[in-house]
C-alpha positions as YAML, in Angstrom:
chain: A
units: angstrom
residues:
- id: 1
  name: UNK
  ca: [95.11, 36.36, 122.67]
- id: 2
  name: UNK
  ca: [94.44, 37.37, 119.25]
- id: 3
  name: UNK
  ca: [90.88, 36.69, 119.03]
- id: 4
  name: UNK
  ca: [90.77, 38.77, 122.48]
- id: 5
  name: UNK
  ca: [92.52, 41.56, 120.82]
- id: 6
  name: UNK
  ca: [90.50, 41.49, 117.58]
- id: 7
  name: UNK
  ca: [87.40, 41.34, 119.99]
- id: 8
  name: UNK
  ca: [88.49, 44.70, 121.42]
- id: 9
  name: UNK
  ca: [88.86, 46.25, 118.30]
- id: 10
  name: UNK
  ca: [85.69, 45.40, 117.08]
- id: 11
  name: UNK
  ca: [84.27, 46.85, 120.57]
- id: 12
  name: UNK
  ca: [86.29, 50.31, 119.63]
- id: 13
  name: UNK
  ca: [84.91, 50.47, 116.41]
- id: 14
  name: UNK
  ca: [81.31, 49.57, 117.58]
- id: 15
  name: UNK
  ca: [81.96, 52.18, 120.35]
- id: 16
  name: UNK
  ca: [83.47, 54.84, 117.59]
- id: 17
  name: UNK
  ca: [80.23, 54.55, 115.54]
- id: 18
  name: UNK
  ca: [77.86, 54.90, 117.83]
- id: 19
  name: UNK
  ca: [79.57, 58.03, 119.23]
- id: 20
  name: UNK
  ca: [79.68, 59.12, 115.94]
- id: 21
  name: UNK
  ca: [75.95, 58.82, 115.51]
- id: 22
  name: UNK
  ca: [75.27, 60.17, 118.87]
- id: 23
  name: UNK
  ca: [77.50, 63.55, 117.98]
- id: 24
  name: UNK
  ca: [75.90, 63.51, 113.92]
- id: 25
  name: UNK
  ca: [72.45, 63.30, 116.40]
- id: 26
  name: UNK
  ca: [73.50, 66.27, 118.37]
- id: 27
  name: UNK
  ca: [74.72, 68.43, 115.35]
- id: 28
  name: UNK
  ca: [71.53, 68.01, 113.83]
- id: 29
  name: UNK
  ca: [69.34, 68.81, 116.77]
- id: 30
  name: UNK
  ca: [71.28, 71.57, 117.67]
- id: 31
  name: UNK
  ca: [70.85, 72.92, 113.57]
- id: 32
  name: UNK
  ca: [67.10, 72.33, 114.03]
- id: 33
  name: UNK
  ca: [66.99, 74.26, 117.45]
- id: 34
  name: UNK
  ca: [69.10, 77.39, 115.97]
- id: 35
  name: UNK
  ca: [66.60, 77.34, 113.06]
- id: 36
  name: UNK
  ca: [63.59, 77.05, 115.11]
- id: 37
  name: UNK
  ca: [64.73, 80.45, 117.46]
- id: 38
  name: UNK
  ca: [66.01, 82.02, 114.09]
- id: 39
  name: UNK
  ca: [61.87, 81.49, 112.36]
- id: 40
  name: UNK
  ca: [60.45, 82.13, 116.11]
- id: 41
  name: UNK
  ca: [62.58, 85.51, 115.77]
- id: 42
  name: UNK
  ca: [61.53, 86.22, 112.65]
- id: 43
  name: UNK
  ca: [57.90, 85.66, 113.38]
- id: 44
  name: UNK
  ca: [57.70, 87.92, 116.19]
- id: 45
  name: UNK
  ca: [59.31, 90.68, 114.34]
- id: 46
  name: UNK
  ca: [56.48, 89.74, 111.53]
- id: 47
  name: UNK
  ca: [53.91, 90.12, 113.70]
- id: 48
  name: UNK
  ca: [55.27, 93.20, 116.10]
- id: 49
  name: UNK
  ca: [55.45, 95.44, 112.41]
- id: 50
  name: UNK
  ca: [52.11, 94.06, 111.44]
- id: 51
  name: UNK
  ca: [50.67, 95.33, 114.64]
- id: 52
  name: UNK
  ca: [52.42, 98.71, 113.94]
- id: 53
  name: UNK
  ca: [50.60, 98.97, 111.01]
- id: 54
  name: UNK
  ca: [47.20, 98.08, 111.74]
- id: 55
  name: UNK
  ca: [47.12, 100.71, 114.52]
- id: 56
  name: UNK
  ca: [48.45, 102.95, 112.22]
- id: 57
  name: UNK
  ca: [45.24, 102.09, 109.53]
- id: 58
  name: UNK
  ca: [43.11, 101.98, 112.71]
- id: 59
  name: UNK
  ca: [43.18, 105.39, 113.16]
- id: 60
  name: UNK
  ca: [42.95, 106.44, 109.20]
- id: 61
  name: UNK
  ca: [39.85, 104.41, 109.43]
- id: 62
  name: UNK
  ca: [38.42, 106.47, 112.22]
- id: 63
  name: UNK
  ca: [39.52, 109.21, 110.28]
- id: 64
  name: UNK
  ca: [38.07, 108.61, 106.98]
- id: 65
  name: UNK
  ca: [34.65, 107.48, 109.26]
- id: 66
  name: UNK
  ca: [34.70, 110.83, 110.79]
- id: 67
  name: UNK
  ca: [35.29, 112.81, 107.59]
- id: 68
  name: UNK
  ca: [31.58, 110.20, 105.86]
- id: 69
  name: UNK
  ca: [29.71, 111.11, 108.61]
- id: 70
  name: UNK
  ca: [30.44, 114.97, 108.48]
- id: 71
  name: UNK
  ca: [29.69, 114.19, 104.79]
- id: 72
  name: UNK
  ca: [26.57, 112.53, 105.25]
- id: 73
  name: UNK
  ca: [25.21, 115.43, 107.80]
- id: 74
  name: UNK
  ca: [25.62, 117.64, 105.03]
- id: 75
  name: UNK
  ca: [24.30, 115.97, 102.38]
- id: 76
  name: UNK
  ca: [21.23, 115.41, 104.30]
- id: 77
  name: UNK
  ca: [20.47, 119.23, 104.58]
- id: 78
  name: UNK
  ca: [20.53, 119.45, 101.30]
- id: 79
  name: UNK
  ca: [17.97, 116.73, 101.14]
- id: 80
  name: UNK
  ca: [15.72, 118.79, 104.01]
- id: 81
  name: UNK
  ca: [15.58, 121.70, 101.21]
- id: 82
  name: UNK
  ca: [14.94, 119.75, 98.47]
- id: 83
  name: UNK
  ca: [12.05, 118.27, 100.24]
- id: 84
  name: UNK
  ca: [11.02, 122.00, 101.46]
- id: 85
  name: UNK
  ca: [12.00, 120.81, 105.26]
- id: 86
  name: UNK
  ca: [13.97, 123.63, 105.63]
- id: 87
  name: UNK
  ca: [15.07, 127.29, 103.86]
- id: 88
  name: UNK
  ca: [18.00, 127.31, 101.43]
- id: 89
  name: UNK
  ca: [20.78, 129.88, 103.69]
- id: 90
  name: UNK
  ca: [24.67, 128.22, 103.05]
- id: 91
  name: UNK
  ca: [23.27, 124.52, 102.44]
- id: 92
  name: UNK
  ca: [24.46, 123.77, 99.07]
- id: 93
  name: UNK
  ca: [27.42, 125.68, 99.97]
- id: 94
  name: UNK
  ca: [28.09, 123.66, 103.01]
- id: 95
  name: UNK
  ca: [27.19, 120.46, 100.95]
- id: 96
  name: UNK
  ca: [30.03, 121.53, 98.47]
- id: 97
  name: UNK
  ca: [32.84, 122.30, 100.77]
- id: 98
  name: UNK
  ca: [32.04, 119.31, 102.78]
- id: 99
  name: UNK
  ca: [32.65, 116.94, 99.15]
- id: 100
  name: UNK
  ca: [35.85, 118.81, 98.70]
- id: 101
  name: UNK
  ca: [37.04, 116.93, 101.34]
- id: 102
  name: UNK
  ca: [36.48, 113.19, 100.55]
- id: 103
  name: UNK
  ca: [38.32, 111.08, 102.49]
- id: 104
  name: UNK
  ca: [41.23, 108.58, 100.69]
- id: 105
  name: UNK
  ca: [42.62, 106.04, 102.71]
- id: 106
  name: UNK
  ca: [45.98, 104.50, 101.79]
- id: 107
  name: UNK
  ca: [46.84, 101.27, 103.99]
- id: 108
  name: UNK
  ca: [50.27, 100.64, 105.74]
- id: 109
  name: UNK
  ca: [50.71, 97.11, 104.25]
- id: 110
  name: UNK
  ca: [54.68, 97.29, 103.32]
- id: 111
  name: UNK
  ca: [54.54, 93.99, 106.19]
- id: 112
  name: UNK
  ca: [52.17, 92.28, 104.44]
- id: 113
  name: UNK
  ca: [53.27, 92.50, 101.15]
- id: 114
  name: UNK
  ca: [56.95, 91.87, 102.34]
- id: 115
  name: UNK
  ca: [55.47, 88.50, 103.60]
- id: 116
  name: UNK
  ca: [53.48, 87.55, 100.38]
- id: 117
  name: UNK
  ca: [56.54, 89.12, 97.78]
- id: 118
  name: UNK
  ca: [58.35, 86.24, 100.19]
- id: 119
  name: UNK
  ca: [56.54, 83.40, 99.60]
- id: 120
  name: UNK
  ca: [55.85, 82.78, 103.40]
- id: 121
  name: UNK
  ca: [54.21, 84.47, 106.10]
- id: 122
  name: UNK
  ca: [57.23, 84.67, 108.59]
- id: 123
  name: UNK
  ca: [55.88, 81.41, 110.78]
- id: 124
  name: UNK
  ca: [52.40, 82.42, 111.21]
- id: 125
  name: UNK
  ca: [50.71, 79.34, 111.09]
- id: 126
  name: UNK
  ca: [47.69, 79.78, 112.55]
- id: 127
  name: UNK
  ca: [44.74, 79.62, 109.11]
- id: 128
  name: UNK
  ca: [41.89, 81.51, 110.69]
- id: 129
  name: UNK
  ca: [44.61, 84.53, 111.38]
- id: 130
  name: UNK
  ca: [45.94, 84.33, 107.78]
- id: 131
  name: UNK
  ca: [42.42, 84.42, 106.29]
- id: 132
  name: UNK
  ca: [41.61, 87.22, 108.78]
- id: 133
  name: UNK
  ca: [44.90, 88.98, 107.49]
- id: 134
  name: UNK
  ca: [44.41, 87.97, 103.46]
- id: 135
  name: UNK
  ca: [40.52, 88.95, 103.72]
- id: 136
  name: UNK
  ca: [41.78, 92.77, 105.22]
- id: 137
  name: UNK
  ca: [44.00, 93.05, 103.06]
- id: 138
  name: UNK
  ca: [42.98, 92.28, 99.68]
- id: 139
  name: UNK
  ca: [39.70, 92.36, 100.20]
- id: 140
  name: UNK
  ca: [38.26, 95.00, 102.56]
- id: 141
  name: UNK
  ca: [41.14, 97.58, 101.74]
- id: 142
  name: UNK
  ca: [40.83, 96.56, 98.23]
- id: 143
  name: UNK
  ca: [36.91, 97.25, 98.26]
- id: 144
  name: UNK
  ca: [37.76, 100.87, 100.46]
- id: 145
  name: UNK
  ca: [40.21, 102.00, 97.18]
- id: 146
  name: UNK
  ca: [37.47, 100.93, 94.09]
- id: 147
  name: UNK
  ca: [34.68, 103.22, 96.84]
- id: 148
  name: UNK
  ca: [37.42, 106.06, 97.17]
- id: 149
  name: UNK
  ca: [37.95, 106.33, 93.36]
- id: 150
  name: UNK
  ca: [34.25, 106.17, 92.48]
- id: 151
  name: UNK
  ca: [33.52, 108.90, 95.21]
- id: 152
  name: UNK
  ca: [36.10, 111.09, 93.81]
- id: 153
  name: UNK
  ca: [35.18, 110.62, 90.25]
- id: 154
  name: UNK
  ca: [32.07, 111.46, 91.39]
- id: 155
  name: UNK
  ca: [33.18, 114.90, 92.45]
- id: 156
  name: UNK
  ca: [34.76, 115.34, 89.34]
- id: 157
  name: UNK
  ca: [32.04, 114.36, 86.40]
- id: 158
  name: UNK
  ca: [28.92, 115.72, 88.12]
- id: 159
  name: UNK
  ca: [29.63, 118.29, 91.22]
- id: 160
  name: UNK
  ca: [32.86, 120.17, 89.30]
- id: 161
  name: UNK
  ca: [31.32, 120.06, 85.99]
- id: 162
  name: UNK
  ca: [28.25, 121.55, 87.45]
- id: 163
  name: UNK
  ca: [29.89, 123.92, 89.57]
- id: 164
  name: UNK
  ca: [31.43, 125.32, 86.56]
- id: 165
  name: UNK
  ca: [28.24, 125.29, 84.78]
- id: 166
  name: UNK
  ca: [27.11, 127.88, 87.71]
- id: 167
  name: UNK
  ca: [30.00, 130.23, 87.79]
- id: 168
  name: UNK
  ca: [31.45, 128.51, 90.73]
- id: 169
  name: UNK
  ca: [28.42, 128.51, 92.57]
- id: 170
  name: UNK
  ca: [24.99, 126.78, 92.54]
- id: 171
  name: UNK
  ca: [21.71, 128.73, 93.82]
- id: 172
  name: UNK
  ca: [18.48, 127.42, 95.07]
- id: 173
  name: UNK
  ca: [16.53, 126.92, 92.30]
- id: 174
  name: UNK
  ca: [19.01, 124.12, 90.64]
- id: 175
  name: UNK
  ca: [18.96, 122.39, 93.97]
- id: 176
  name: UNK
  ca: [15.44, 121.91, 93.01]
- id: 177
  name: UNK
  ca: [15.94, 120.15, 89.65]
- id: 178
  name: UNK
  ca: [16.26, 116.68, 89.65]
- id: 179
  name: UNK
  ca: [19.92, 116.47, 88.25]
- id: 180
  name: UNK
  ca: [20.48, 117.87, 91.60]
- id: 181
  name: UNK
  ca: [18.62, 115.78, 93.70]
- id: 182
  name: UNK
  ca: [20.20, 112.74, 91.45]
- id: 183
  name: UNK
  ca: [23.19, 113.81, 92.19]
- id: 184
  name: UNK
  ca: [23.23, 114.21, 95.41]
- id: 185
  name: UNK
  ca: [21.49, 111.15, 96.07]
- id: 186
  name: UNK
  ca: [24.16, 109.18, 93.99]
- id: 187
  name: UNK
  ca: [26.66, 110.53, 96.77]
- id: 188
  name: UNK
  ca: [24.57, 109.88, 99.56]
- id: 189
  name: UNK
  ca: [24.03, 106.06, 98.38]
- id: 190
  name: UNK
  ca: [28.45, 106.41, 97.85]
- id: 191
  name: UNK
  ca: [28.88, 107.50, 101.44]
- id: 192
  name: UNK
  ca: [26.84, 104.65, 102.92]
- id: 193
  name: UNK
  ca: [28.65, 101.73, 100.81]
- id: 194
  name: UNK
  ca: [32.15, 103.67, 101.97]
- id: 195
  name: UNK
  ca: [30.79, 104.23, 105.66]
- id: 196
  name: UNK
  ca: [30.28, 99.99, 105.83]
- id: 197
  name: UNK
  ca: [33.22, 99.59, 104.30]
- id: 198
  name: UNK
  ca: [35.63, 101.83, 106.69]
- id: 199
  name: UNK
  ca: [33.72, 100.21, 109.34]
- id: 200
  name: UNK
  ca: [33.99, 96.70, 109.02]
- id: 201
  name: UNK
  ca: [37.69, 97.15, 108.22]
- id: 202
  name: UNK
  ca: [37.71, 98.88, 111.49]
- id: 203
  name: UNK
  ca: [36.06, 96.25, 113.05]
- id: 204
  name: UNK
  ca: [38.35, 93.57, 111.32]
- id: 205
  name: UNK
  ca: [41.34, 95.16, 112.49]
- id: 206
  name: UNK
  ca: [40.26, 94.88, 116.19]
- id: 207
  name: UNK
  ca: [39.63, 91.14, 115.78]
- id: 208
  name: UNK
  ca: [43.40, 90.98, 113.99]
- id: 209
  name: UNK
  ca: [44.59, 92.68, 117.05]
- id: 210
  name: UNK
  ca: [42.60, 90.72, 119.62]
- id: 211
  name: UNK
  ca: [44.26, 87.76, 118.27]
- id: 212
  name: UNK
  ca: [47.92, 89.04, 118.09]
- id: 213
  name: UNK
  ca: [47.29, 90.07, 122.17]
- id: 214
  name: UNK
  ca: [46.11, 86.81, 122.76]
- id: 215
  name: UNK
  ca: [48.96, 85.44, 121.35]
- id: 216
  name: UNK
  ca: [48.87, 81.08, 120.09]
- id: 217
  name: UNK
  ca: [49.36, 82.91, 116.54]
...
């Protein structure tokens, strides 16, 4: 009777364990499953504000593009005169309101730079988006600020200084000279390095987006 007994106990205990385990088992999986939908959550909201944003620096692009090309028209007229293609009338003055207006674009990244300041990228795994992400980011919008600076210290060593050298405004026969036509050819070379620039961080942007519609990210 006693060993019968003592057989039952060990049974209990054996049973006791393993229930233990099971419910230990459970706890955990359960912890892992909450943590999963928690980083699943957070990723989605990562990637939903990161979308907001590139839209949003989609359309400063297109902006800034806009803003180069009415640039480069002008500048171009002014080239027509300087090479006699065409008579002075508001040229120069066209060329110099058209430079007052360079275009600056400052990138919606308070996302991305939540993400990096974090240490993680909110669950986005995938390596070909995060290089497509770290290469927009720090690179192309990095290369569109150093263009933006040099194209507005551009306006104001040579075209302000100069315009003050003229009383405010430059006639025919300086457009002539070949300061001017230095000049102006240092800004047309400028508009074409920030015109490739705006573009192919256009053109990045749509293949970030393409990939966040896709989804597998």
């Amino acid at each position: 009777m006693a060993k019968r007994r003592e057989k039952v106990q060990w049974m209990n205990q054996l049973v006791n364990m393993v229930a233990i385990m099971i419910g230990v088992y459970i706890a955990f999986a359960l912890n892992d499953c909450q943590i999963n939908k928690l980083q699943e959550i957070r990723r989605k909201e990562s990637i939903s504000s990161m979308k907001e944003d590139l839209l949003k620096d989609k359309v400063e692009l297109e902006k800034g593009l806009r803003i180069i090309d009415t640039l480069s028209y002008k500048i171009n007229g002014v080239f027509r005169f300087i090479n006699n293609d065409t008579s002075a009338s508001d040229s120069l003055t066209y060329f110099v309101t058209g430079l007052q207006s360079q275009p600056t674009f400052y990138p919606t990244n308070f996302t991305f730079q939540s993400l990096v300041s974090s240490g993680d990228m909110g669950g986005i795994n995938d390596l070909s988006f995060r290089k497509d992400l770290l290469e927009l980011y720090n690179g192309h919008y990095t290369t569109i600020k150093e263009l933006d600076e040099i194209g507005l210290k551009n306006f104001q060593d040579l075209i302000i200084p100069a315009l003050i050298e003229q009383g405010g405004q430059f006639d025919a026969r300086l457009m002539k000279t070949q300061s001017f036509a230095a000049m102006a050819g240092i800004t047309q070379s400028l508009l074409i390095s920030r015109k490739k620039a705006y573009r192919e961080s256009s053109q990045l942007i749509d293949k970030i987006l393409n990939q966040i519609e896709i989804g597998g990210i």
